[in-house]
N, CA and C of each residue as an Amber inpcrd file, in Angstrom:
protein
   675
   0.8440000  -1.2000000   0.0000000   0.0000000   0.0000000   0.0000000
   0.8790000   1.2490000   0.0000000   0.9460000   2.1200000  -0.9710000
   1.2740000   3.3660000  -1.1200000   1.3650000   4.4240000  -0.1110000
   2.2320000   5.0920000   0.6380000   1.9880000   6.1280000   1.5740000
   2.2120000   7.4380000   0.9770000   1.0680000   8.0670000   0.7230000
   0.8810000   9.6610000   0.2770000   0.7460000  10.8670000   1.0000000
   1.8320000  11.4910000   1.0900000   1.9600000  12.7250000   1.9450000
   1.4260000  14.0010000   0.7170000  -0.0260000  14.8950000   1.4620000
  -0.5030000  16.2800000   0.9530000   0.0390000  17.2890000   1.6250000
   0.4320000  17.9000000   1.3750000   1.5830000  19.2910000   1.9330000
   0.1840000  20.5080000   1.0860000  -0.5870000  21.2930000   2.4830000
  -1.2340000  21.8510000   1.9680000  -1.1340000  22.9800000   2.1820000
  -1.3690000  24.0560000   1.6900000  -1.3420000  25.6790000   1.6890000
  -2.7760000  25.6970000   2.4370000  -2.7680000  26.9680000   3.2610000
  -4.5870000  27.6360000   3.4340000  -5.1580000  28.3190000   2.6960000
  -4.5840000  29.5140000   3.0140000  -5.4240000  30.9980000   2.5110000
  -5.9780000  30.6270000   1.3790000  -7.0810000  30.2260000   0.3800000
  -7.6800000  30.1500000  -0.7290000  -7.4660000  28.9100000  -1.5490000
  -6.6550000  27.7560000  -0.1880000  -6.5070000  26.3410000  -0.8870000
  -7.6370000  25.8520000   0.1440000  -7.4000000  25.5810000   1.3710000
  -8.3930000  24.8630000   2.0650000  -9.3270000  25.8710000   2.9900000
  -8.9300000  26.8900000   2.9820000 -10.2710000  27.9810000   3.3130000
 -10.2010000  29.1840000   2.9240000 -11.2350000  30.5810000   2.5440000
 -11.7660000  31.6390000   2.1000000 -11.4830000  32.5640000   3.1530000
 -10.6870000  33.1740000   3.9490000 -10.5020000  33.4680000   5.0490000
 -10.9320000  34.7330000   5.0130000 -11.6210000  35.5130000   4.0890000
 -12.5960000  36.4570000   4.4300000 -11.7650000  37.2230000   4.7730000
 -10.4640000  37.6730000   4.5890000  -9.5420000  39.0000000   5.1450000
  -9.2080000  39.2650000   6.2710000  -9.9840000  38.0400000   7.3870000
  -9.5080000  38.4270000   8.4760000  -8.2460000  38.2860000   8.6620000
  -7.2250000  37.8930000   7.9220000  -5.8210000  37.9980000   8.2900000
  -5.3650000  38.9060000   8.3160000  -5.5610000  40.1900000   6.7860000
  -5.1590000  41.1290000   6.2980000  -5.8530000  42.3530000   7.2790000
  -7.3630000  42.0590000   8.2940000  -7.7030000  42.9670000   8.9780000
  -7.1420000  43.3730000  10.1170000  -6.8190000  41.8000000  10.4320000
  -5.9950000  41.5960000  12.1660000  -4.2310000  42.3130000  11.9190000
  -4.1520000  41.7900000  10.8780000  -2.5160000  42.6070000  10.6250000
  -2.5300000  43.8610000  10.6690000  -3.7260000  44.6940000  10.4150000
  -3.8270000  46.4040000  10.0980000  -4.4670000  46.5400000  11.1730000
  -4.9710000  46.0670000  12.0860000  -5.2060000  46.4360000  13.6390000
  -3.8170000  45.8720000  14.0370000  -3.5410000  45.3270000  14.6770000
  -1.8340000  44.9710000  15.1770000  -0.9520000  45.9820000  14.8220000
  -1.1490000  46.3750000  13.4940000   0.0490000  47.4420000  13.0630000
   0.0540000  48.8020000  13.6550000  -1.5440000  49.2940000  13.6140000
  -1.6940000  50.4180000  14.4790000  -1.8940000  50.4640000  15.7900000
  -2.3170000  49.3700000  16.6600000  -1.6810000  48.9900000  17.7260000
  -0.5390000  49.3600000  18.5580000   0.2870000  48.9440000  17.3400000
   2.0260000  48.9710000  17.7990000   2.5600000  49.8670000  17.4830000
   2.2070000  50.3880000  16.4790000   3.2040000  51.4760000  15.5660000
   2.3920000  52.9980000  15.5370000   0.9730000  52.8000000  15.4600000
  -0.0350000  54.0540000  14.9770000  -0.0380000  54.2310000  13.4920000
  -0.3820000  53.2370000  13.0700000  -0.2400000  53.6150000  11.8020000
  -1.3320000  52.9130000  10.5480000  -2.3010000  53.7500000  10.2450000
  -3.4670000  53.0950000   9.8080000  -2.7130000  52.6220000   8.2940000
  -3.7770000  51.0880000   8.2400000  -3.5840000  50.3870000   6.6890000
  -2.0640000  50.1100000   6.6700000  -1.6460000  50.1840000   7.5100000
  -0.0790000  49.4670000   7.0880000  -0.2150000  48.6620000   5.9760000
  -0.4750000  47.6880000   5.8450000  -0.8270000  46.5210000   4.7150000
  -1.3250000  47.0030000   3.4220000  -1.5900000  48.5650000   3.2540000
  -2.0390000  48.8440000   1.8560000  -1.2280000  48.3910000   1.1360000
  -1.2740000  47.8860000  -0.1160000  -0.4310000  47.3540000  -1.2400000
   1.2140000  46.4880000  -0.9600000   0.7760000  46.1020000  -0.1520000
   1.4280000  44.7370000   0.3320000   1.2220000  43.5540000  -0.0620000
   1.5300000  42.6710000  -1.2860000   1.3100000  41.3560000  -1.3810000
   1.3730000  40.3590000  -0.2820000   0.2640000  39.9230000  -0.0630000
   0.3450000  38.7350000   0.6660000   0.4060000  37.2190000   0.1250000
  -0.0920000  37.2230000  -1.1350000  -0.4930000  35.4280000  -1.4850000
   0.1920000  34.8420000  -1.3340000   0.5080000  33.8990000  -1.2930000
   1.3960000  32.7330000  -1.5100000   2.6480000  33.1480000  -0.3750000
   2.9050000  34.3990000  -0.0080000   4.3060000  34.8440000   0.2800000
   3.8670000  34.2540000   2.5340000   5.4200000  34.4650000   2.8030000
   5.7250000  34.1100000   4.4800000   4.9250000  34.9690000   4.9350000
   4.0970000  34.9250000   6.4020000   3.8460000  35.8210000   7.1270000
   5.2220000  37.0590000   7.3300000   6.4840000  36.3280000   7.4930000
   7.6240000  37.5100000   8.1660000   8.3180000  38.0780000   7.6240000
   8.0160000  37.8490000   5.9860000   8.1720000  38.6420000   5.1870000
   7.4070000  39.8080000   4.8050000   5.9280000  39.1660000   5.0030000
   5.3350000  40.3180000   4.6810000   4.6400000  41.3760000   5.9650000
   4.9980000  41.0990000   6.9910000   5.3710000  41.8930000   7.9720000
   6.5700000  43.0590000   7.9670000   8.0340000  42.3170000   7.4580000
   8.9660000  43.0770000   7.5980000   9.1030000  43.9170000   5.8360000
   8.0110000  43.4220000   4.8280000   7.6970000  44.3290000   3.6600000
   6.7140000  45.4150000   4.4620000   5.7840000  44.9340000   5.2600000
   5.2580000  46.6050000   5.2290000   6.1750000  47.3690000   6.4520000
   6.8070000  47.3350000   7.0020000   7.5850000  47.7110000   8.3120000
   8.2690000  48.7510000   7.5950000   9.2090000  48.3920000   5.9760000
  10.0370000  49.0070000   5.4560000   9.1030000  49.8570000   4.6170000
   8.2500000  49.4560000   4.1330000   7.2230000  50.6360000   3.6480000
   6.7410000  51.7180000   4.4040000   6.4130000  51.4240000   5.2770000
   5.9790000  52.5090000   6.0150000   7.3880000  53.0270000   7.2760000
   8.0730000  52.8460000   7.0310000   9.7540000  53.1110000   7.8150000
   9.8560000  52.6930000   9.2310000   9.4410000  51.7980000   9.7460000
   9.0450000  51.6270000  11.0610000  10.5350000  50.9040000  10.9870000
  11.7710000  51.5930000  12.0240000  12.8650000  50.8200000  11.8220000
  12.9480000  49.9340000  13.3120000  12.5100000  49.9530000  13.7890000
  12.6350000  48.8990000  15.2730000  11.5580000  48.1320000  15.7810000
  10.7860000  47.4630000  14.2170000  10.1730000  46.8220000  14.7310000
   9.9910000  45.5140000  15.1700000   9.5000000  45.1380000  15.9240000
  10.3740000  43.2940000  16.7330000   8.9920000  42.6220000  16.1690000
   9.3060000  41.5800000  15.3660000   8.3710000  40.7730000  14.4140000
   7.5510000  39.9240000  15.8620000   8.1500000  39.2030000  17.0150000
   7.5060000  38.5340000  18.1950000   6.5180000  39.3510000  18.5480000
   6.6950000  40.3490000  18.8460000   6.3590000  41.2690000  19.5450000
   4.6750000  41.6080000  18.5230000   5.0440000  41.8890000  17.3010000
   4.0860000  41.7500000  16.0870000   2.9700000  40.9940000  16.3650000
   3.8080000  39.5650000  16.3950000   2.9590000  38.4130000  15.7940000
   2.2490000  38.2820000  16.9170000   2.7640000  38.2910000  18.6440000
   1.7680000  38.1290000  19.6880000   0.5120000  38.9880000  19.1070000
   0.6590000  40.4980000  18.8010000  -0.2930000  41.6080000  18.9490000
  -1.6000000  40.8560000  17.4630000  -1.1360000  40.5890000  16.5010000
  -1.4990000  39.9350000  15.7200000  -2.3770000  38.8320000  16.1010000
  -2.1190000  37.6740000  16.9990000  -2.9690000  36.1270000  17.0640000
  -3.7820000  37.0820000  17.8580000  -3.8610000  38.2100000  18.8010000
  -4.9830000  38.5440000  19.9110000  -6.0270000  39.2400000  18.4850000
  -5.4450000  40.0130000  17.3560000  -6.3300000  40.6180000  16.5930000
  -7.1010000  39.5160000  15.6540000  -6.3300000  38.4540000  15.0850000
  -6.5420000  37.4480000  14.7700000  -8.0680000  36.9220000  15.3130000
  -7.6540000  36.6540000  16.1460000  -8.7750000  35.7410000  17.6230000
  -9.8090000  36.3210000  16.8360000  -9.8190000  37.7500000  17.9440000
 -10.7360000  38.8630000  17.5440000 -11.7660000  39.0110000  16.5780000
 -11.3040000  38.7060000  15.8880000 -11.8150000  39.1240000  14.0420000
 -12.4570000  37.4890000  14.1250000 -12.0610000  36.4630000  14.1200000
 -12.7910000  35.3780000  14.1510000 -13.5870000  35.3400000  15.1480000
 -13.7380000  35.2610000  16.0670000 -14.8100000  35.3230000  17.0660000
 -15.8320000  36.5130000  16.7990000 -15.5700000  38.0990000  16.7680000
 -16.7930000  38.6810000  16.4690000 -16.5240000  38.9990000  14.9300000
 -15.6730000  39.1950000  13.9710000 -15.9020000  38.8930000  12.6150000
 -16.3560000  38.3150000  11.4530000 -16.4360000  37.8080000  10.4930000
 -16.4400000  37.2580000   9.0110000 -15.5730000  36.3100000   9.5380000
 -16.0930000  35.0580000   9.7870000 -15.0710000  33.8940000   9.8380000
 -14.9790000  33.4620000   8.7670000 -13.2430000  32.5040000   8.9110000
 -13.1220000  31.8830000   7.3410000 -14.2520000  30.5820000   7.0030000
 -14.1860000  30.4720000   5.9840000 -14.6570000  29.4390000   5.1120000
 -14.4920000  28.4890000   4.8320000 -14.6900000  27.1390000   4.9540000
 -13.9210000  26.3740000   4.3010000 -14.3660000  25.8340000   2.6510000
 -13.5730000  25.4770000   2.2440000 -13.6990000  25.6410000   0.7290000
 -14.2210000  24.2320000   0.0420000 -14.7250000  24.5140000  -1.1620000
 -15.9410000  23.2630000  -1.7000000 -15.0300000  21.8050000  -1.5160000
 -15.3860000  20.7320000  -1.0710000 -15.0970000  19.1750000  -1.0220000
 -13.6010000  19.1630000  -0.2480000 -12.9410000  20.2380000   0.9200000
 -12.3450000  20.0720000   1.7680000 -12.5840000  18.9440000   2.7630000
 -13.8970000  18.9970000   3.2130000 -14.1500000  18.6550000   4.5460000
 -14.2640000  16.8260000   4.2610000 -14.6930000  17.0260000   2.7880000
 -14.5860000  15.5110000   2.3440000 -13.4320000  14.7650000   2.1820000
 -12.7890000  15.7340000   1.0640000 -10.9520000  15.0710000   1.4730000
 -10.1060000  14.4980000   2.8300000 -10.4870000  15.3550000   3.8180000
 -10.0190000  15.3880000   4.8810000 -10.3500000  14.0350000   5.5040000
 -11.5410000  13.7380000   5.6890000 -12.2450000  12.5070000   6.0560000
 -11.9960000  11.1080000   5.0260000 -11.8840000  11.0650000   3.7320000
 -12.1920000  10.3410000   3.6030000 -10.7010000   9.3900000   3.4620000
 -10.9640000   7.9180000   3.3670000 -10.0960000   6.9200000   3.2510000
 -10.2970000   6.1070000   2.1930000  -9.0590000   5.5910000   1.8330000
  -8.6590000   4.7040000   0.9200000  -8.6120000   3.6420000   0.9130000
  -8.8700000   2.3270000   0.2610000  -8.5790000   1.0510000   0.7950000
  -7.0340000   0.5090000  -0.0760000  -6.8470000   1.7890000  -1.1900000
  -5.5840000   0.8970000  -1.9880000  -4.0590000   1.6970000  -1.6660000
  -4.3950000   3.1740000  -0.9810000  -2.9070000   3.8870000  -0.4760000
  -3.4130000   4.7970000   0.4440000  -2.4470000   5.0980000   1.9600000
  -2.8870000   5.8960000   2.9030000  -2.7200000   7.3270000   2.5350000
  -2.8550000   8.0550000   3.1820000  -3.1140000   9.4860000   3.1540000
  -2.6540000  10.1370000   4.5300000  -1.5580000  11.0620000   4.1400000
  -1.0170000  11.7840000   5.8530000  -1.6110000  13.5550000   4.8740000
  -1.7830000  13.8990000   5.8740000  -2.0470000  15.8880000   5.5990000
  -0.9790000  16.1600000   6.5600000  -0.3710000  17.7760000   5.6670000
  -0.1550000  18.2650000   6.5570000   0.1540000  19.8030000   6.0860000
   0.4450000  20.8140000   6.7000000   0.3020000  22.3150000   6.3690000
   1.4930000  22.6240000   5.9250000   1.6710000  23.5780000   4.6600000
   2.7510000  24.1570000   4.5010000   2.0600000  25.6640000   3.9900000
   2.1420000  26.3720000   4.6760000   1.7000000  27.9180000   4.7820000
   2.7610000  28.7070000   5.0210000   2.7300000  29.7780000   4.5360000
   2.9390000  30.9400000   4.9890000   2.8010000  31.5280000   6.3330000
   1.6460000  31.3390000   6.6400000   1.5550000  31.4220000   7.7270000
   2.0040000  31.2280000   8.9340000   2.1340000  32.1490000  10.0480000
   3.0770000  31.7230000  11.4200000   2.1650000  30.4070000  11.8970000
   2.6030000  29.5860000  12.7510000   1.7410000  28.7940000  13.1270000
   0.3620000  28.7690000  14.0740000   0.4380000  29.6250000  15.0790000
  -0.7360000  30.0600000  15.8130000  -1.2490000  31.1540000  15.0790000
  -1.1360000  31.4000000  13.9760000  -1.9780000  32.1600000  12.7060000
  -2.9770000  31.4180000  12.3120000  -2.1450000  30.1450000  11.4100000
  -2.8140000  29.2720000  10.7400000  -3.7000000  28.2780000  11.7480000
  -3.5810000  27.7360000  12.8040000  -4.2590000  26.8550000  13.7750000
  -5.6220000  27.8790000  13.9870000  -5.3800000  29.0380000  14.2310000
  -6.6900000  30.4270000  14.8700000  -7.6590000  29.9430000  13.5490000
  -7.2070000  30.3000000  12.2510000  -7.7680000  30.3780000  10.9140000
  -8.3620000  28.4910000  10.6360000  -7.7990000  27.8870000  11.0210000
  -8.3420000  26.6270000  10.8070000  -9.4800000  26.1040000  12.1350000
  -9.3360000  26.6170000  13.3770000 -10.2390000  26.5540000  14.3680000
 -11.8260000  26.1970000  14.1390000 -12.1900000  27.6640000  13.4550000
 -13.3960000  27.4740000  13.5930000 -14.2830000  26.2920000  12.6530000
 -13.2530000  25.4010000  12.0470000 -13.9820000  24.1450000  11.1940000
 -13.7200000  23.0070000  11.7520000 -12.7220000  22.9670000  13.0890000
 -12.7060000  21.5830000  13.5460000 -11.2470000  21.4210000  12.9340000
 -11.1180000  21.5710000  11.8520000  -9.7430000  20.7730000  10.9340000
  -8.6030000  20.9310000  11.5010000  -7.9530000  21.2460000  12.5110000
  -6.9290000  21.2590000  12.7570000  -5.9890000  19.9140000  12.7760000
  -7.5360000  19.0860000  13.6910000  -7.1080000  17.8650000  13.9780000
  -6.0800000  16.7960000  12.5410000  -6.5330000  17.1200000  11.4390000
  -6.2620000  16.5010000  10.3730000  -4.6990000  16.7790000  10.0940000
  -3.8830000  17.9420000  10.3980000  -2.7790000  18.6090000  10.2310000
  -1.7520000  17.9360000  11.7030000  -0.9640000  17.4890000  11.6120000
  -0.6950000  17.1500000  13.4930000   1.0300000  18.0470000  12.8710000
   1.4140000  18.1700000  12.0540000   2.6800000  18.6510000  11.7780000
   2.5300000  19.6610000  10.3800000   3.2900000  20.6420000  10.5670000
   3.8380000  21.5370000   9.4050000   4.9540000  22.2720000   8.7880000
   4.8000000  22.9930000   8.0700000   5.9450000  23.9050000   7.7350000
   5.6850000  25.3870000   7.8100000   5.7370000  26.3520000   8.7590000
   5.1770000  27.7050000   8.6760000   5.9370000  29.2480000   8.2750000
   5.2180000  30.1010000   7.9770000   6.0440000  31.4420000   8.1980000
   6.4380000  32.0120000   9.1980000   7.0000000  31.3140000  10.2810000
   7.3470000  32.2680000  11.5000000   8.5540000  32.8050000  11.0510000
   9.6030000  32.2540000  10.0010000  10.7640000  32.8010000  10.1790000
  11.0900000  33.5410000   8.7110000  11.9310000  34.5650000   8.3070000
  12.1690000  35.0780000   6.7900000  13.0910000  33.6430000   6.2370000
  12.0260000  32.9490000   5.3300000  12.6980000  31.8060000   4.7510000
  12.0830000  31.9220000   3.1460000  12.6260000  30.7600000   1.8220000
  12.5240000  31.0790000   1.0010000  11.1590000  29.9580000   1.0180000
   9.8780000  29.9980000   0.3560000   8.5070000  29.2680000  -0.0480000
   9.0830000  27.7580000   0.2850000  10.0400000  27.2800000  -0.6350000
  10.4600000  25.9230000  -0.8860000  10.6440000  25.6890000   0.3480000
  11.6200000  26.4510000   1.1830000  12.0760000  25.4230000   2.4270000
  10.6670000  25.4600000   3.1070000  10.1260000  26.3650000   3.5000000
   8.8160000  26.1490000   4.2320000   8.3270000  24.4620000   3.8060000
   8.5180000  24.1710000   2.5400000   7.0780000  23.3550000   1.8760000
   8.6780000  21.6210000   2.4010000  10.0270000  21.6700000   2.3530000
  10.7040000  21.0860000   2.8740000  10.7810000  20.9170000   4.0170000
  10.5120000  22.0490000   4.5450000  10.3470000  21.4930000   6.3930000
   9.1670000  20.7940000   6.7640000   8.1870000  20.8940000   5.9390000
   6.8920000  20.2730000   6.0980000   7.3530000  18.8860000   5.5360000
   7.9490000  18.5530000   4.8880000   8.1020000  17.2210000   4.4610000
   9.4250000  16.5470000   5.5200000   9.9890000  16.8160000   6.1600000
  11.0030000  16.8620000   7.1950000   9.8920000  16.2860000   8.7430000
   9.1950000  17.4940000   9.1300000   8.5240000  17.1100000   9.9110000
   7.4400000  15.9630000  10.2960000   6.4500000  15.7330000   8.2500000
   6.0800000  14.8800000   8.3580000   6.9130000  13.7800000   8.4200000
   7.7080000  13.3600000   8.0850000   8.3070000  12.1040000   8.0400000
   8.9420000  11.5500000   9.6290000   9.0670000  12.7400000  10.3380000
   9.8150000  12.5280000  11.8600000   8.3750000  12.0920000  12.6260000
   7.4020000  13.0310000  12.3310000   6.4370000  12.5860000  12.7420000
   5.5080000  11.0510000  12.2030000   5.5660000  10.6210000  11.2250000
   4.7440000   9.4430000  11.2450000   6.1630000   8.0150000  11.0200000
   7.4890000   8.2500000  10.8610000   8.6400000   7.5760000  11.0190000
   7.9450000   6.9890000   9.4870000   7.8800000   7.5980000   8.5370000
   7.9410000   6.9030000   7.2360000   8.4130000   7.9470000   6.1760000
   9.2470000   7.1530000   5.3430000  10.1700000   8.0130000   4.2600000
   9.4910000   8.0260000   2.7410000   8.7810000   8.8680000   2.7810000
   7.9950000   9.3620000   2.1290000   8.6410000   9.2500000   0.5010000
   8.3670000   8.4920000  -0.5570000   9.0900000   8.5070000  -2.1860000
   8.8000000  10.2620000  -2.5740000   9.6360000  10.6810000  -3.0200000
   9.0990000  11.8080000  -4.0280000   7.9390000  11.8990000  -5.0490000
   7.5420000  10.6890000  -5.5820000   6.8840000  10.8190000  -6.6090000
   5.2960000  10.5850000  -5.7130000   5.4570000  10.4230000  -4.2290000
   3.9320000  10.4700000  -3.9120000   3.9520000  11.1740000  -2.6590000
   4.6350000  12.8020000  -3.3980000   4.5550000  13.5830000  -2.0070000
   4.0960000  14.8330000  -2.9740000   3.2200000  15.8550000  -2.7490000
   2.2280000  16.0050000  -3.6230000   1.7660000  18.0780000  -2.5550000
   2.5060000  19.4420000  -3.2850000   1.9910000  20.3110000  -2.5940000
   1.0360000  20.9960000  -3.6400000   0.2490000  20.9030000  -2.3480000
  -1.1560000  22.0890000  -2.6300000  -1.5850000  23.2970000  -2.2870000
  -2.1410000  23.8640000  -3.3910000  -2.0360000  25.5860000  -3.0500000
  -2.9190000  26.4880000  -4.0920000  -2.7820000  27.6760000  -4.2790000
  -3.9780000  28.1440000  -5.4250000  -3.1890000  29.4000000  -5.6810000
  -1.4540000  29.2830000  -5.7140000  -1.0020000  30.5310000  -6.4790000
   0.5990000  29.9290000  -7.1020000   0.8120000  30.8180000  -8.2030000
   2.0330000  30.2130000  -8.6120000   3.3310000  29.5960000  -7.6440000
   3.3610000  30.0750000  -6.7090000   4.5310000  30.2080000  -5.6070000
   4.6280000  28.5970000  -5.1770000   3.1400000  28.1580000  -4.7710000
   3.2590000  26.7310000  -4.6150000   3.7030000  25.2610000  -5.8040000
   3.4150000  26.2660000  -6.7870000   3.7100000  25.2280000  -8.0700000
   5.0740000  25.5350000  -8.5090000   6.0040000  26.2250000  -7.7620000
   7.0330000  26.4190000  -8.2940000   7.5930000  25.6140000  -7.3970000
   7.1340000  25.9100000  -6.0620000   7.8340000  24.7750000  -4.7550000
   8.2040000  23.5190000  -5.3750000   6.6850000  22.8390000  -5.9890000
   6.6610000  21.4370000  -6.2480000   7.8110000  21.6750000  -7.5490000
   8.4430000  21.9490000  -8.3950000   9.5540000  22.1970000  -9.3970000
  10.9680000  22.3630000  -8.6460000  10.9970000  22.9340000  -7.6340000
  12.2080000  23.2050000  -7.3390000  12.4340000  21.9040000  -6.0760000
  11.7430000  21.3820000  -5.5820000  11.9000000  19.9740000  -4.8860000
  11.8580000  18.7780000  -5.0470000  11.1050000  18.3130000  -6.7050000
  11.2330000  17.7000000  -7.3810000  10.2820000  16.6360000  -6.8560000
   8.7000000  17.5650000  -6.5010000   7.8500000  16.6520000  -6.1390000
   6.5810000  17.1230000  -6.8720000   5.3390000  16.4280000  -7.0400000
   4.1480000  16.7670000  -7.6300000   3.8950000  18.0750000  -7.2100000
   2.4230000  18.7930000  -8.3160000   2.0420000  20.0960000  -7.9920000
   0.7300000  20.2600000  -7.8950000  -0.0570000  20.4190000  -6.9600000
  -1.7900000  19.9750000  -7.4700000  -2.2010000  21.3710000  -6.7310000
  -2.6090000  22.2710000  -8.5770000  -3.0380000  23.7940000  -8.1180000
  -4.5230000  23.6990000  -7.8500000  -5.1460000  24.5840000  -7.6750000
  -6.1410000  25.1780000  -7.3810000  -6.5380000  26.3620000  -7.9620000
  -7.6920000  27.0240000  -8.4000000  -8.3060000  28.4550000  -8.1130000
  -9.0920000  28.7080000  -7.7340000  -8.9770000  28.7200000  -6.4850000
 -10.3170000  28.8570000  -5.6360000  -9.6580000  30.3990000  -4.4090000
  -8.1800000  30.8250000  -5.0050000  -7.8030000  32.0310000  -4.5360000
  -7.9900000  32.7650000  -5.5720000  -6.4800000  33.6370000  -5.4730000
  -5.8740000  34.7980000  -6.2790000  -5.7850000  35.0520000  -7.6860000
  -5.4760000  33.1310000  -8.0230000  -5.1200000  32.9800000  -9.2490000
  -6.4520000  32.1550000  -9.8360000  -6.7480000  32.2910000 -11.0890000
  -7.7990000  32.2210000 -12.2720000  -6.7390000  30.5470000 -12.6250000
  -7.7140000  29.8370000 -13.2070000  -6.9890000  28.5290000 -14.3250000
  -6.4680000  29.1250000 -15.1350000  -6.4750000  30.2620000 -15.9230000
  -5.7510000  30.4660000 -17.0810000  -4.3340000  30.9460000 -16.3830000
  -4.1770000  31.4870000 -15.5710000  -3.1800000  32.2350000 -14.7900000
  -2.5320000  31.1280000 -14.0250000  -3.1420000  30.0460000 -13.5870000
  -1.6910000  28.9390000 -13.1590000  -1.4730000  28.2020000 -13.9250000
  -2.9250000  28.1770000 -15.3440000  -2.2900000  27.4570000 -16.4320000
  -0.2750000  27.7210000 -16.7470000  -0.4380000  28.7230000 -16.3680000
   0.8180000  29.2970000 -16.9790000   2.3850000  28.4170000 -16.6590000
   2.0760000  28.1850000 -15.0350000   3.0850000  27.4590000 -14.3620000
   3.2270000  26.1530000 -14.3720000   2.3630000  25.6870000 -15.3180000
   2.5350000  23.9300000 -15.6250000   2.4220000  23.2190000 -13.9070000
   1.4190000  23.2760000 -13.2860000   1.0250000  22.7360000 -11.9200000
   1.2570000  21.1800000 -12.8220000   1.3030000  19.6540000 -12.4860000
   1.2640000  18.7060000 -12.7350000  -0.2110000  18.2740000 -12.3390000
  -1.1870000  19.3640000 -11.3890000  -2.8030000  18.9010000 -11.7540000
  -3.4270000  20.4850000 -11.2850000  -4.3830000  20.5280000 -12.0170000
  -5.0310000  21.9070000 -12.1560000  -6.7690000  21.4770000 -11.3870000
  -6.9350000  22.5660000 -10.9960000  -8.3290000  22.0960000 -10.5090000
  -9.1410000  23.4520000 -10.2990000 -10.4700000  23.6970000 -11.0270000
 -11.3170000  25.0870000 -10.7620000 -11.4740000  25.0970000  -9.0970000
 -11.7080000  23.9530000  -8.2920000 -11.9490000  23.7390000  -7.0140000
 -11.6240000  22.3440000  -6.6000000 -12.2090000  21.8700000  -5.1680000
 -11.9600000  20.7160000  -4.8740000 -13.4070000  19.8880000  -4.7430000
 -14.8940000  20.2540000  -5.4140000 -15.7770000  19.9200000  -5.3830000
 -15.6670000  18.7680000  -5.7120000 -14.8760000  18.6740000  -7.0520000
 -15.0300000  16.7980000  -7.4960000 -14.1180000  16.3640000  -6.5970000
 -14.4930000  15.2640000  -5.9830000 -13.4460000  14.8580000  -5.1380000
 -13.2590000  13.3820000  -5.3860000 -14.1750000  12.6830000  -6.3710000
 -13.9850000  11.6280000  -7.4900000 -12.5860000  12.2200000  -8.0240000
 -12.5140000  13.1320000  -9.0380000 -11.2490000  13.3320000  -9.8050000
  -9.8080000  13.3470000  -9.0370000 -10.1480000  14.2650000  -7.9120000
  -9.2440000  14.4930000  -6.8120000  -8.2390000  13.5510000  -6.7330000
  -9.1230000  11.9060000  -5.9770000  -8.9370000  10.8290000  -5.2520000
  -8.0130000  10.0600000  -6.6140000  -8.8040000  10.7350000  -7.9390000
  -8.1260000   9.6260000  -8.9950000  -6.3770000   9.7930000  -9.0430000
  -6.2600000  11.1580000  -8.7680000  -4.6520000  11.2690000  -8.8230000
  -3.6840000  10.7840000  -8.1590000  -4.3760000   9.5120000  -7.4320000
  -3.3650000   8.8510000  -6.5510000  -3.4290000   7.1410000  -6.5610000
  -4.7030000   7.2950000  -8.1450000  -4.6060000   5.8590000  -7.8370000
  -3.7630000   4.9360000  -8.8340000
C-alpha cells in the first residue's frame, strides 16, 4: 500500500478566510506602531507571514520593529476578528478530502503555509480541521517558499517515522509560488483556483494537476490511484 503525503497551503486552498488575516494585521500594526492600513499594497499570497510583515515595516519606515512582539499583537487581533468577525470558510469538497479513506494507499495531511503557526491553527479553528494537520511547515521565520514546503516534508516524516518517495509527495495551493515549490523539490504540484489565481493564470506554471476547485473529489482521489 502506497503512503501519500498532501503538503497543503490555506489561505484560498483549504479555506476563504474572508480578510480576516489582512484585517488583524492592520489592527496589530496600528496597535504597535499608529499607523493606519499598514498593509495597503502589500502582497500577501502565496508569500511568508515575516516577510510580509517586515515588507510593510520598510514601507511605512518603522525601523525597530520586533516581528515577536508583532505576531503576539497579531494572534490577539486574529482571535478577535474570528470570534466577532467574518469567519473563514472552508472551501468546496475540503471537509470531504479530509475525512475520507482509501482502501488501496494511505493518506497523511499536513500544512505548509505561509503562515506563522498560531496564525494558521486560529484560521483553521473554527472548522474543527486542525485535527487533520498534526505537523507543518510555517512562516514564522524570513525563509525562502520551498524550504517552508521542505520542512513540512522533514517534519512529516519525523512525525509518522515513514520516508515518504518523491513521486507520492504532492503540494497544494492556489497561487504560482506553490507550483514552483513542487519544481524546485522535485515533487508533484496539485493547483487550485479557488484564490488569487484564475486557471488560465496557473495554467501558466505547468502545476502537474489543475483544478477550478476541490468539489469533485472523485477526480481528486483519482490522482493517486
Amino acid at each position: 500500500m502506497k503512503d501519500i503525503l498532501l503538503i497543503w497551503d490555506i489561505d484560498g486552498t483549504l479555506i476563504d478566510s474572508k480578510g480576516c488575516g489582512r484585517r488583524a494585521m492592520d489592527r496589530a500594526f496600528y496597535k504597535l506602531f499608529g499607523i493606519e492600513n499598514g498593509f495597503k499594497d502589500v502582497k500577501m499570497a502565496g508569500r511568508l507571514d515575516a516577510l510580509i510583515v517586515k515588507d510593510a515595516m520598510d514601507r511605512n519606515n518603522v525601523a525597530d520593529g520586533d516581528l515577536i512582539l508583532f505576531f503576539n499583537m497579531y494572534c490577539q487581533m486574529l482571535e478577535d476578528e474570528i470570534v466577532r468577525g467574518r469567519k473563514p470558510e472552508i472551501l468546496p469538497g475540503i471537509k470531504e478530502i479530509l475525512e475520507r479513506r482509501e482502501i488501496c494507499y494511505r493518506l497523511y495531511h499536513v500544512l505548509g503555509t505561509g503562515n506563522i503557526e498560531q496564525g494558521a491553527r486560529l484560521k483553521l479553528s473554527p472548522h474543527n480541521i486542525n485535527r487533520y494537520f498534526p505537523v507543518g511547515g510555517f512562516g514564522d521565520e524570513e525563509k525562502e517558499r520551498w524550504q517552508i514546503i521542505q520542512h513540512a516534508i522533514e517534519k512529516a516524516q519525523e512525525y509518522t517515522k515513514i520516508n515518504f518517495k518523491k513521486e507520492n509527495i504532492y503540494v497544494i495551493g492556489d497561487t504560482p509560488l506553490d507550483i514552483q515549490c513542487g519544481k524546485i523539490l522535485g515533487i508533484k504540484s496539485i493547483a487550485v483556483a479557488t484564490g488569487s489565481h484564475n486557471m488560465e493564470e496557473l495554467t501558466r506554471y505547468q502545476p502537474d494537476y489543475l483544478f477550478p476547485n476541490f468539489g469533485d473529489t472523485d477526480r481528486f482521489f483519482e490522482i493517486f490511484r
